[in-house]
Coordinates of C-alpha atoms and ligand atoms in Angstrom, one line a residue:
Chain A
X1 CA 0.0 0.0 0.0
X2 CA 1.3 3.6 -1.0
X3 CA 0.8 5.9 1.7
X4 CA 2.3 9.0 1.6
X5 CA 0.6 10.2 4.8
X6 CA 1.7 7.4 7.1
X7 CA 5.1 7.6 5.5
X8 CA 5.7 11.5 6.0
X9 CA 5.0 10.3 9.3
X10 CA 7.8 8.2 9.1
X11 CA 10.6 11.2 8.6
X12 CA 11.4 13.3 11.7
X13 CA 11.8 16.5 9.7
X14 CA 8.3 16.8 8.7
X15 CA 7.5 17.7 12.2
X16 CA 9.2 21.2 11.0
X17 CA 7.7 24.2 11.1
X18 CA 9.2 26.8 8.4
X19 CA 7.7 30.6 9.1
X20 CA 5.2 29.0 11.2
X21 CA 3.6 26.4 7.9
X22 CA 4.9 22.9 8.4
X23 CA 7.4 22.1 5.9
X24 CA 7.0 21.6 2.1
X25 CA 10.0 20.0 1.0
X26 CA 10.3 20.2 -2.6
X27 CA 13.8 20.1 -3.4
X28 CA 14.5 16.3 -3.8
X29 CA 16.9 16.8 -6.5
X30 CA 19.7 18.6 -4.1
X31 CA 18.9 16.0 -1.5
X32 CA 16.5 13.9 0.3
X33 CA 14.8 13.7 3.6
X34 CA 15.8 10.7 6.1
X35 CA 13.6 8.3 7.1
X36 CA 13.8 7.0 11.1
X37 CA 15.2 3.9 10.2
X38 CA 17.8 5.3 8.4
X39 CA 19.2 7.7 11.4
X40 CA 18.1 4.3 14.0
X41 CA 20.8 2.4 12.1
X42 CA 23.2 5.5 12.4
X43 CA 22.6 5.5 16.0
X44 CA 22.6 2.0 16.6
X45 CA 25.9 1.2 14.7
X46 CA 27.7 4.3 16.8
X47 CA 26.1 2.7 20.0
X48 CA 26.8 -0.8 20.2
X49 CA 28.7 -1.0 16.6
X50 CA 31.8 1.0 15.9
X51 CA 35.0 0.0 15.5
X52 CA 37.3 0.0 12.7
X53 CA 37.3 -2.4 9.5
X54 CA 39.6 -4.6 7.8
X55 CA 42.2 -4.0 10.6
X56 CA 40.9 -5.7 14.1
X57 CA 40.1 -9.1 15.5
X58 CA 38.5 -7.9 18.0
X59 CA 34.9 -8.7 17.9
X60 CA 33.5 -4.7 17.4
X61 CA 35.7 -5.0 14.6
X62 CA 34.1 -7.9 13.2
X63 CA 31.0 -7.3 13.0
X64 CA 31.9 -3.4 11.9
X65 CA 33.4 -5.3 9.0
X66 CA 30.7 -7.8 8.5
X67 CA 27.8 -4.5 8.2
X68 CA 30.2 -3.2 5.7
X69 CA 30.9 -5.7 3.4
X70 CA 27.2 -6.8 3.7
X71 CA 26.4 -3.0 2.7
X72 CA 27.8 -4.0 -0.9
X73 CA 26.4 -6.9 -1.2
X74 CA 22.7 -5.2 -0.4
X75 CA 23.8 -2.1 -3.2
X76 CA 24.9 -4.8 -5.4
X77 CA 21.4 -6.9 -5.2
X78 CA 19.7 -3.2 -5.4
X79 CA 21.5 -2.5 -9.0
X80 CA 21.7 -5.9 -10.3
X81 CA 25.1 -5.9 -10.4
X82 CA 27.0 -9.7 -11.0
X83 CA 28.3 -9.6 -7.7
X84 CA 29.5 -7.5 -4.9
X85 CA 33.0 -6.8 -6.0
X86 CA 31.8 -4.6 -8.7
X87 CA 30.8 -2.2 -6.2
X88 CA 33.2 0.8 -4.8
X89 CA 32.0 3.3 -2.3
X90 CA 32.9 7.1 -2.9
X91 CA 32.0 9.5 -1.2
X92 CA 29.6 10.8 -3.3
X93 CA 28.5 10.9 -7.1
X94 CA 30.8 13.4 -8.2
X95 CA 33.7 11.4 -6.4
X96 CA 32.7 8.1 -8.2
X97 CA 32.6 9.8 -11.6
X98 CA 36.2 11.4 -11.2
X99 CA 37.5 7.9 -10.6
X100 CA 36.7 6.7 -13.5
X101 CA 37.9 9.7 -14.8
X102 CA 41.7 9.5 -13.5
X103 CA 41.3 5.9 -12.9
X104 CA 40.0 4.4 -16.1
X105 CA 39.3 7.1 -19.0
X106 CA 42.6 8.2 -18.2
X107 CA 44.1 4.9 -19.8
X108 CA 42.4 4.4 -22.6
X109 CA 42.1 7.9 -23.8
X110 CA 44.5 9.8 -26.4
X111 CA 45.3 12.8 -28.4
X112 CA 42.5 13.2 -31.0
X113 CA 40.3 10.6 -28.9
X114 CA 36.7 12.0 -28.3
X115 CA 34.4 11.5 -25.0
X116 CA 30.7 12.0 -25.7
X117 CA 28.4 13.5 -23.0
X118 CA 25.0 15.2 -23.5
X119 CA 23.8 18.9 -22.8
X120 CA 21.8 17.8 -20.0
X121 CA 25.7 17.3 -17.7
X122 CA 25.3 18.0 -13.9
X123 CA 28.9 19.7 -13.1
X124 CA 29.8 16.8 -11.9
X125 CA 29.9 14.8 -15.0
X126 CA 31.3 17.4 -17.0
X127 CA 34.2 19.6 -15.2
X128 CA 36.0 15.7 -15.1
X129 CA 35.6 15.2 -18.8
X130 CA 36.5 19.0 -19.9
X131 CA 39.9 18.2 -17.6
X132 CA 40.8 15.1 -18.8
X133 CA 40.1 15.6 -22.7
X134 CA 42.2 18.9 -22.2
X135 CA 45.0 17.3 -20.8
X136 CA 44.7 14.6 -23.2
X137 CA 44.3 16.9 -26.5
X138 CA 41.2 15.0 -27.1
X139 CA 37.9 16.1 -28.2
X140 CA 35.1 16.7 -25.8
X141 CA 31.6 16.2 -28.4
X142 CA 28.1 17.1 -26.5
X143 CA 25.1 15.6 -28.1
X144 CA 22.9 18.6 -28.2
X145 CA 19.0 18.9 -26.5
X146 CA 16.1 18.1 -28.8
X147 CA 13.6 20.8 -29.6
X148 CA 11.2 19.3 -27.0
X149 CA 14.1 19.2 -24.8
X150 CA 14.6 15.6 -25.1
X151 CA 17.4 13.5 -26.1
X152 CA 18.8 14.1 -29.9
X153 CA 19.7 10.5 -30.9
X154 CA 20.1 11.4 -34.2
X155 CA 22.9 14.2 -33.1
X156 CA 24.1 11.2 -30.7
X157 CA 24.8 8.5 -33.1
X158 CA 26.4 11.1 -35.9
X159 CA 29.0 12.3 -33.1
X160 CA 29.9 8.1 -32.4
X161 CA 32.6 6.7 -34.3
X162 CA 36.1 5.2 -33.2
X163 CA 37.3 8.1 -32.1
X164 CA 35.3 7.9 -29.3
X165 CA 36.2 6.2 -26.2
X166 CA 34.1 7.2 -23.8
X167 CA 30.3 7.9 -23.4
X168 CA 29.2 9.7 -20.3
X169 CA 25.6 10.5 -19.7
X170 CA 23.2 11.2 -17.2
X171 CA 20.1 8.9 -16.3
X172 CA 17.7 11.7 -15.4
X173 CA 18.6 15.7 -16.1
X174 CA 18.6 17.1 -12.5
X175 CA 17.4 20.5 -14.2
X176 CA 14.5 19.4 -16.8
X177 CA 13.5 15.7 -15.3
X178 CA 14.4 14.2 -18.7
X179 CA 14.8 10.9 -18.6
X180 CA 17.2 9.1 -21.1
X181 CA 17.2 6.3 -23.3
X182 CA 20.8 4.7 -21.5
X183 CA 19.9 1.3 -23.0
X184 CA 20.0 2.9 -26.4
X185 CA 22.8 5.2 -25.4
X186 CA 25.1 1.7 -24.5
X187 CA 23.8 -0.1 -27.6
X188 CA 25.3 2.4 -29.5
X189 CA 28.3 3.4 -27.7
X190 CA 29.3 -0.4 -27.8
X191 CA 28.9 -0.9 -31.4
X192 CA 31.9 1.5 -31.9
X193 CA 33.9 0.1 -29.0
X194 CA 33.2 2.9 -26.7
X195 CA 33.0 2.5 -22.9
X196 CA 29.4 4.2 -20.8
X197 CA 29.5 5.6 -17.7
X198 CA 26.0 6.1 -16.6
X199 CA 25.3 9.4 -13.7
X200 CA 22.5 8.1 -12.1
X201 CA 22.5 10.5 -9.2
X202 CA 18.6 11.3 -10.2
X203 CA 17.5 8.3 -11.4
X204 CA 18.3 5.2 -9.0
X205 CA 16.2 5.9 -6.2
X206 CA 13.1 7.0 -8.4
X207 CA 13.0 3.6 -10.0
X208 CA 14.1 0.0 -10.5
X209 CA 17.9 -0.1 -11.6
X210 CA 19.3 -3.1 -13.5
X211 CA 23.1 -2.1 -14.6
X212 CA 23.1 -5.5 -16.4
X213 CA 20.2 -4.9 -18.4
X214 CA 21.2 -1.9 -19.2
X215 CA 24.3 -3.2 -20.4
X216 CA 26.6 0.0 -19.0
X217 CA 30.0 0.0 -17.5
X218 CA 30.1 2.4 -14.9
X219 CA 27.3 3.8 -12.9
X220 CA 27.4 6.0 -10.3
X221 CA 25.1 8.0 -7.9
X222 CA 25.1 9.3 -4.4
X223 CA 23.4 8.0 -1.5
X224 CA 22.1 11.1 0.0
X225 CA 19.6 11.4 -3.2
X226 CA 17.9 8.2 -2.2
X227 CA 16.9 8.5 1.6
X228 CA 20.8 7.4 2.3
X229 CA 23.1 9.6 4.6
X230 CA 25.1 11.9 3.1
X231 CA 28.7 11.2 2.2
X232 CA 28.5 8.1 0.3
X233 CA 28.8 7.6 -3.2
X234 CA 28.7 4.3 -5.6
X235 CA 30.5 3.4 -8.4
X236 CA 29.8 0.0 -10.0
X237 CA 32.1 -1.1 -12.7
X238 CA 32.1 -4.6 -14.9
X239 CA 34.8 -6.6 -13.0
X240 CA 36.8 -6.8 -15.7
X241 CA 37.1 -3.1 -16.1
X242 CA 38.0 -2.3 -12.4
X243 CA 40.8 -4.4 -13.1
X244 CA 42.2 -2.4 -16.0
X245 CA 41.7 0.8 -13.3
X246 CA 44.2 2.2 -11.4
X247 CA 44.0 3.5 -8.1
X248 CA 44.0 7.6 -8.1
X249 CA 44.2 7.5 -4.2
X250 CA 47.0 5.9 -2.1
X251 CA 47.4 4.8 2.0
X252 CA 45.9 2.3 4.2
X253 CA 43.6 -1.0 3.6
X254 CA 44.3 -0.7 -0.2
X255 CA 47.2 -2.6 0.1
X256 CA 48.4 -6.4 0.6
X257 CA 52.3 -6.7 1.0
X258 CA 53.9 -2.7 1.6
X259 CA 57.9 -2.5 1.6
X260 CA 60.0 0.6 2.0
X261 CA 59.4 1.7 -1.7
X262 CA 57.2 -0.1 -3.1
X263 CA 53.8 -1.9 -2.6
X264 CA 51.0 -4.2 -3.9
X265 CA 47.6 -3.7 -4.1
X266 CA 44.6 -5.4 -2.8
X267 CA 41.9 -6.6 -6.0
X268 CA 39.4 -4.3 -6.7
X269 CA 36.9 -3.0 -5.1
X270 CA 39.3 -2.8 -2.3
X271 CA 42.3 -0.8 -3.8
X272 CA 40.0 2.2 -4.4
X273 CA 38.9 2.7 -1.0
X274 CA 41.9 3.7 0.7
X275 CA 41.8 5.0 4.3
X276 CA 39.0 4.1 6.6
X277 CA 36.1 4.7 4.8
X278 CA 32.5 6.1 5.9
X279 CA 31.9 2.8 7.6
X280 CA 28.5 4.4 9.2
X281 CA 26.8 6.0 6.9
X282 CA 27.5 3.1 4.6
X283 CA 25.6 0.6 7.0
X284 CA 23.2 3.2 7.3
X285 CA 22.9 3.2 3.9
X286 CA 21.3 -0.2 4.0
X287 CA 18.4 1.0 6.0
X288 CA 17.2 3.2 2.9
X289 CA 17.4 0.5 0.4
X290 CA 15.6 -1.9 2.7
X291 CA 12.8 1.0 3.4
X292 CA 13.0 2.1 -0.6
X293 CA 12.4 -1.4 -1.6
X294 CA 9.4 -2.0 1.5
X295 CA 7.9 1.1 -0.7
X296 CA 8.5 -0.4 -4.1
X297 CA 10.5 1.7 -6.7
X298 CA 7.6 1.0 -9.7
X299 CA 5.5 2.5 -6.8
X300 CA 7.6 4.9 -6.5
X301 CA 8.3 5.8 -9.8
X302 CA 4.6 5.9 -10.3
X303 CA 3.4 8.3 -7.5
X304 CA 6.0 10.7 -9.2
X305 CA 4.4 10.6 -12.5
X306 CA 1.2 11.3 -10.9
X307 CA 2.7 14.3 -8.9
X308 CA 4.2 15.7 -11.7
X309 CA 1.2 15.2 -14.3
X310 CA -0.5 17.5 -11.3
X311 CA 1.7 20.0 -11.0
X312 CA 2.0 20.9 -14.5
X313 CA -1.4 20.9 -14.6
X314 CA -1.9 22.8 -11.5
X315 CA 0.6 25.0 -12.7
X316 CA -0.1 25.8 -16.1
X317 CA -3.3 27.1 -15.2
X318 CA -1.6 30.1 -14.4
X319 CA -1.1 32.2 -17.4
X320 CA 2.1 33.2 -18.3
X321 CA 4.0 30.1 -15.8
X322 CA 6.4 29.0 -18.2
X323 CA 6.7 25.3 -18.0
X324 CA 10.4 24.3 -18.8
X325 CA 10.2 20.5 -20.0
X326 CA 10.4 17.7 -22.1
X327 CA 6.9 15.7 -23.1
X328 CA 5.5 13.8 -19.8
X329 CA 5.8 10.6 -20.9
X330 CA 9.9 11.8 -20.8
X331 CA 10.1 13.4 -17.4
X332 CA 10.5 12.2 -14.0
X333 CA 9.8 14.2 -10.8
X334 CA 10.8 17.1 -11.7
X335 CA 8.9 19.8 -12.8
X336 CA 10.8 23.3 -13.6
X337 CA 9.4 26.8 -14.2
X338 CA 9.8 30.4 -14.4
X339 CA 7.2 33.0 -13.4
X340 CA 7.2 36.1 -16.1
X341 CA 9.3 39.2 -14.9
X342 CA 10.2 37.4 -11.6
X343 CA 13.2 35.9 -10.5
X344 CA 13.7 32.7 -9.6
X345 CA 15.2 33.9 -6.5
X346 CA 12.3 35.6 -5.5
X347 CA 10.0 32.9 -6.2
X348 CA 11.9 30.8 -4.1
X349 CA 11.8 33.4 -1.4
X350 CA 8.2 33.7 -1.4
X351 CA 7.7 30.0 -1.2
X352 CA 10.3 29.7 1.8
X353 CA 7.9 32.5 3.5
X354 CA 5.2 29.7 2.6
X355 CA 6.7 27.1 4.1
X356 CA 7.6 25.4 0.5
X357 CA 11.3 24.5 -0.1
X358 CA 12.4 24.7 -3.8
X359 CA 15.4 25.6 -5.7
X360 CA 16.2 28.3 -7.9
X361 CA 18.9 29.1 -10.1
X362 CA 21.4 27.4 -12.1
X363 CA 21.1 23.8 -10.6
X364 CA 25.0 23.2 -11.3
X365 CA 24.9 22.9 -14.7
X366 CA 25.0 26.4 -15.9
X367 CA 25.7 25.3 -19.6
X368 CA 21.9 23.8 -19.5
X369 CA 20.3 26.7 -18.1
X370 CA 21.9 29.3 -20.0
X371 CA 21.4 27.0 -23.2
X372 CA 17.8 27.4 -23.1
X373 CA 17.8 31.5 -23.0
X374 CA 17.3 32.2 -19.3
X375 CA 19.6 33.4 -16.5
X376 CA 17.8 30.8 -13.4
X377 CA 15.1 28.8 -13.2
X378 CA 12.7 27.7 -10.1
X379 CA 12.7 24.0 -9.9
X380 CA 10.1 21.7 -7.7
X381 CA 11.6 17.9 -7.4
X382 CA 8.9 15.3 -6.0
X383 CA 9.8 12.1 -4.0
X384 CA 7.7 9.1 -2.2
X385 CA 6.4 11.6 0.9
X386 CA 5.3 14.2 -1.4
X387 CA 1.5 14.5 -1.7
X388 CA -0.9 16.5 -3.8
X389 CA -1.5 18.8 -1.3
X390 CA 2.3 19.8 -1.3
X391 CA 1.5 20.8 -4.6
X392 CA -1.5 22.7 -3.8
X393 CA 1.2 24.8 -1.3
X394 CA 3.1 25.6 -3.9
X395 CA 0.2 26.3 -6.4
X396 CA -0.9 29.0 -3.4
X397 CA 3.0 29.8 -3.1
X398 CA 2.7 30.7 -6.8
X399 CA -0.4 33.0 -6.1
X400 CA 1.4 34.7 -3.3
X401 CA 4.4 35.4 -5.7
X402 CA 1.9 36.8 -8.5
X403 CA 0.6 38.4 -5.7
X404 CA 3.7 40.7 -4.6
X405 CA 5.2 40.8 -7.9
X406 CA 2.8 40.8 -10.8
X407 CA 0.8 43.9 -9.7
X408 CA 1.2 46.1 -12.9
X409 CA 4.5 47.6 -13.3
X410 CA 3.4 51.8 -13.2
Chain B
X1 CA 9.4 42.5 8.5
X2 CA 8.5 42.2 4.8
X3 CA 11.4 41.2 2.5
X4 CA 9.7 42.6 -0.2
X5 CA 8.7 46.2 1.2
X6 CA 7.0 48.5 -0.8
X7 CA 9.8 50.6 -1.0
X8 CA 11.9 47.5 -2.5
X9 CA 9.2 46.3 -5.0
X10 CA 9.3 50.2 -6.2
X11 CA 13.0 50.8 -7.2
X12 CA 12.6 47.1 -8.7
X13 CA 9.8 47.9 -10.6
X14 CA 11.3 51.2 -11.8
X15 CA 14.8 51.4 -11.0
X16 CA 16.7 54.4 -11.3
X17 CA 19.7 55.0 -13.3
X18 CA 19.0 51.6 -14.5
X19 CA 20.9 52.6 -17.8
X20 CA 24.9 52.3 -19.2
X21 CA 26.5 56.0 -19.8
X22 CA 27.4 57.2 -23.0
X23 CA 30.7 57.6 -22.0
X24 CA 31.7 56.3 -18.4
X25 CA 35.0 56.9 -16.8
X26 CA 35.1 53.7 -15.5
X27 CA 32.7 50.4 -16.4
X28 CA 32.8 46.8 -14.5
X29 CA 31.3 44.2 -14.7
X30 CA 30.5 41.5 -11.8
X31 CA 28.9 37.9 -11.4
X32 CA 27.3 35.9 -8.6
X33 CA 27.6 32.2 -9.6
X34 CA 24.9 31.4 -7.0
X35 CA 21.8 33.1 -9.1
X36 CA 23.6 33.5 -12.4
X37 CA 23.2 37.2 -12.1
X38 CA 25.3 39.6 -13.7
X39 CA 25.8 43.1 -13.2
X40 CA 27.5 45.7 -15.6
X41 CA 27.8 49.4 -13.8
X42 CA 29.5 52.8 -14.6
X43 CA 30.4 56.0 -13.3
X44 CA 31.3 59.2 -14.7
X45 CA 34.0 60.9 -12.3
X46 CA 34.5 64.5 -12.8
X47 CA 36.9 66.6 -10.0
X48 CA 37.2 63.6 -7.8
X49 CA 33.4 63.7 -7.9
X50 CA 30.9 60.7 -9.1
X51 CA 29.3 63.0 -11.3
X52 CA 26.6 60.0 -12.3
X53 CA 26.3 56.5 -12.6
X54 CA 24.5 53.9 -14.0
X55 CA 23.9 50.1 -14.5
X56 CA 22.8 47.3 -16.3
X57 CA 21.6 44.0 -15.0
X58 CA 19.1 41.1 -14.7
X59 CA 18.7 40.1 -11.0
X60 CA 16.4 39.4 -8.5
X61 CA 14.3 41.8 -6.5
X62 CA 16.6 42.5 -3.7
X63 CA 20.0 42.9 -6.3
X64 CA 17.8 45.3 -8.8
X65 CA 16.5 47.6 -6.1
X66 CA 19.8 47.5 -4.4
X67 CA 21.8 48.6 -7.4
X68 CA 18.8 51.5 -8.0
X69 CA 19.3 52.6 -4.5
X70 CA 23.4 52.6 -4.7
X71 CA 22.9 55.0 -7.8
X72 CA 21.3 57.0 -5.8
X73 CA 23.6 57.3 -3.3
X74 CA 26.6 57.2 -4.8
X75 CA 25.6 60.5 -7.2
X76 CA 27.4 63.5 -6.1
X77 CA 29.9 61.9 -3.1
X78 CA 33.7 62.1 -3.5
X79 CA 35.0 59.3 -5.3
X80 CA 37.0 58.6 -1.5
X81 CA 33.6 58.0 -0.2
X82 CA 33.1 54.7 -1.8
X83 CA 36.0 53.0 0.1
X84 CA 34.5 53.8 3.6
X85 CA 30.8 52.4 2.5
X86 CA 30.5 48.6 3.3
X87 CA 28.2 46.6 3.5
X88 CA 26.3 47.1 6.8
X89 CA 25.1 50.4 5.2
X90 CA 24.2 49.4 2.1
X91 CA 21.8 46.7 4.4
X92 CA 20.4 48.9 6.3
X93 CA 19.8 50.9 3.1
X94 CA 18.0 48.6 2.2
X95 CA 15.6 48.5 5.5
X96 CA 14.3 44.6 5.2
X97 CA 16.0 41.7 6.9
X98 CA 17.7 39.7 4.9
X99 CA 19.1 36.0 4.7
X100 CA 23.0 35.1 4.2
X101 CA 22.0 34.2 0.4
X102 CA 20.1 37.2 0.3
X103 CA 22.6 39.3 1.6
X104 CA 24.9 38.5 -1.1
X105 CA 22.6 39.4 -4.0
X106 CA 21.9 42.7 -2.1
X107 CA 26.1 43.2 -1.6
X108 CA 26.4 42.9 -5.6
X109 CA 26.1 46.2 -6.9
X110 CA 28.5 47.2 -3.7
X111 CA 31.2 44.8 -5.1
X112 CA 31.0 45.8 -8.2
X113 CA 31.0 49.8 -7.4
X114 CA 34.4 48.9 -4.9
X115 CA 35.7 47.2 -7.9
X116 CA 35.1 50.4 -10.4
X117 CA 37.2 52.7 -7.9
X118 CA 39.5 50.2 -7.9
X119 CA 40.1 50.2 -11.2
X120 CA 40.3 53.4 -11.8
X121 CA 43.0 54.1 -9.6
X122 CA 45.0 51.8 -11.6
X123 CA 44.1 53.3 -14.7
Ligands
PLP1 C1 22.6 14.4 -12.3 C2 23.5 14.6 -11.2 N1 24.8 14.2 -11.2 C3 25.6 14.3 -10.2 C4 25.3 15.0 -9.1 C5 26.3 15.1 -8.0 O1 26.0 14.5 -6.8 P1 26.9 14.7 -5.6 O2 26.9 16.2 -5.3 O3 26.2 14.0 -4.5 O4 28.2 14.2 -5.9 C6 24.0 15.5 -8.9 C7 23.6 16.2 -7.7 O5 23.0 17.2 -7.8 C8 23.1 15.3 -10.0 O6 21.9 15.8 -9.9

């Protein structure tokens, strides 16, 4: 059963009052709320848990190491992955997508190679690839947006060829809610020999995730987007790529025999997760995926479609609300806007004084938002507590803006 | 307090000297990466004297009015002046209460007019 009442109920924050209106939280696309269970596990692992891993016999750091290790395996069953190996934890997305940047891409990339991205790049899966192709003297190729803001795989396959080495694309734009076609994407990228890392930051916790079926390479995301803590990041890798990867960090528990000057490495996933790692938030991380799959992520997935087919409508009944998006059957939970001669920022002010958290401005990827001819946007992102009548506080939000701002200008 | 005073909503609605000079002494231009706004502003020096200003920008509420307000204040003061305003004045200026984010779209049109005495002493 989907209940978004009983489970706002089950996250503390919502107990919130922001200028005296209980909170609105509509900016799931930065980062999400925490259920109970997820801090429980935090407090229970500091309480009668913590210890170090991979170093002590003593039996807190056992069973520190046993939570760990079983962490992967639970991330690995979440994403389909072959097997738990395949899994490295960061310590977030953008961390995980700069490994494979210095770690990887780094190997197999050349002067006059090309890397492919799309326009729809998050910072973090750009500002690697600009680096790296610079440093290389290879070409960095963006497949442009569609007209309807939607994924140009016409533009895509006319940029592949064997030049290209590398295919980095996002799952879900964080600005517009476009989803796109990665199956497709990897289908194609593979016919030319290309390697795909997939940014999934926005997608994995919105819906099932099957890295084998979708055939990538890499995939990365971040925890804190999917009920998890904060500082943990994922990268999954085929095996038999994290093998060809080196290490781009260098110290403790990524080794197996150290001399004076010189020292081996442990296999992957271990030798990229050097220094003690984020041992609790990792366990806690468990906690989400458990409570995310309690949920169900089709349920998931389709309580967002039916908050953002309401929004837009709700929204668009408001003359002169600019809609920024692709067609609904491409978005997820995302729905962005702009209100006529007001500024994003002050939209998002007077929705704070409402109560209504949203985000306004360039979303980190300033090459999007400038692409489609404005300086900011206002962006509401829905997740499993939303409910309609969130939206209707923001639709009254909107009316309040209107209110203050779109009095006549004398 | 209101954030959005009448006062505030007026100079955003029509702000003054919201226009470039014909031929400015000095012009600068500034950037807050946060909202993506830009700012472009000039003054016309004369004697040591700010003889008038002007700017050009899209911004939010609180950056617009600010910059209207600064243009205003900044006509007619020595060109000396400008290195002892900061940013507490410029707030209060302002009259609404205002948010660490907010605060830096309001300092904007500050920065930049530091940054156009600046540069003209090394011109
Ligand atoms: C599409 C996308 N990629 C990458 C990231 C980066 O995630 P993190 O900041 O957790 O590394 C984000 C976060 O906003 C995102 O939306």
């Amino acid at each position: 059963m989907f209940d978004q009442k009983k489970i706002k109920k089950e996250f503390p924050i919502f107990s919130r009052k922001i200028n005296g209106k209980p909170l609105v939280y509509l900016d799931n696309a930065s980062t999400t709320q925490k259920p109970e269970c997820v801090l429980d596990a935090l407090t229970n692992y500091y309480s009668s848990h913590n210890a170090n891993i991979h170093r002590g016999i003593h039996q807190l750091s056992e069973e520190s190491t046993v939570a760990y290790e079983a962490a992967r395996k639970r991330v690995a069953r979440f994403i389909h992955a072959r097997k738990s190996d395949e899994i490295i934890f960061t310590k977030n997305c953008t961390d995980a997508i700069n490994l494979v940047a210095k770690g990887f891409a780094s190997q197999i990339i050349g002067k006059g190679d090309e890397i492919i991205i799309s326009a729809f790049e998050h910072h973090s899966n750009l500002v690697p690839w600009q680096e790296l192709t610079k440093a290389k003297k290879a070409g960095l190729k963006v497949v442009p947006l569609a007209k309807d803001l939607t994924f140009d795989m016409n533009a895509y396959k006319r940029m592949l060829s064997t030049r290209t080495k590398m295919v980095c694309m996002t799952a879900q734009s964080n600005v517009l809610g476009t989803v796109l076609p990665i199956k497709k994407i990897v289908q194609e990228a593979h016919k030319v020999g290309a390697y795909v890392l997939v940014d999934g930051a926005q997608s994995v916790g919105h819906g099932k995730t099957n890295v084998q079926s979708l055939g990538c390479d890499f995939f990365a995301f971040s925890a804190h987007k999917m009920l998890g803590p904060t500082g943990v990041g994922v990268l999954y890798g085929r095996y038999d790529l994290l093998e060809k990867m080196v290490p781009v960090i260098f110290g403790g528990d990524m080794v197996t025999i150290v001399e004076q000057h010189s020292a081996q490495y442990q296999r992957p996933p271990y030798r990229f997760e050097a220094g003690t790692p984020n041992i609790a938030d990792v366990i806690a991380f468990v906690a989400a995926l458990d409570y995310l799959e309690k949920i169900g992520l089709d349920a998931i997935h389709a309580h967002e479609q039916k908050l953002t087919t309401y929004a837009r409508t709700r929204f668009s009944e408001y003359s002169g609300v600019n809609i920024v998006a692709p067609p609904l059957e491409y978005s997820g939970g995302i729905v962005s806007f702009i209100v006529p001669s007001v500024h994003p920022h002050d939209v998002a002010t007077v929705f704070n004084q409402e109560g209504v958290a949203i985000r306004s401005g360039l979303h980190c990827a300033e090459p999007l938002v400038r692409s489609l001819g404005v300086d900011a946007l206002c962006r509401m992102s829905f997740y499993l507590y939303t409910t309609q009548e969130d939206i209707d506080r923001a639709v009254r939000a909107l009316q309040k803006t209107r209110q203050i701002f779109c009095r006549a200008k004398t | 307090m209101d954030l959005y005073s009448e006062i505030i909503l007026d100079h955003y609605r029509n702000p003054h000297h919201a226009r470039l000079l014909q031929k400015p002494s000095v012009r600068v231009k500034e950037h807050n990466p946060l909202c993506g706004d830009t700012i472009e502003l000039d003054l016309l020096i004369q004697n040591d004297h700010i003889e008038n200003a002007g700017f050009k920008g899209t911004g939010c509420a609180i950056s617009q009015a600010s910059a209207s307000m600064l243009m205003d204040m900044l006509i007619g003061k020595k060109v000396g002046s400008v290195k002892k305003l900061f940013s507490k004045q410029v707030i209060a200026m302002l009259g609404v209460p205002l948010s660490p984010a907010r605060a830096k779209c309001a300092l904007l049109p500050l920065v930049a007019a530091k940054h156009a005495i600046l540069k003209l002493n090394l011109q």
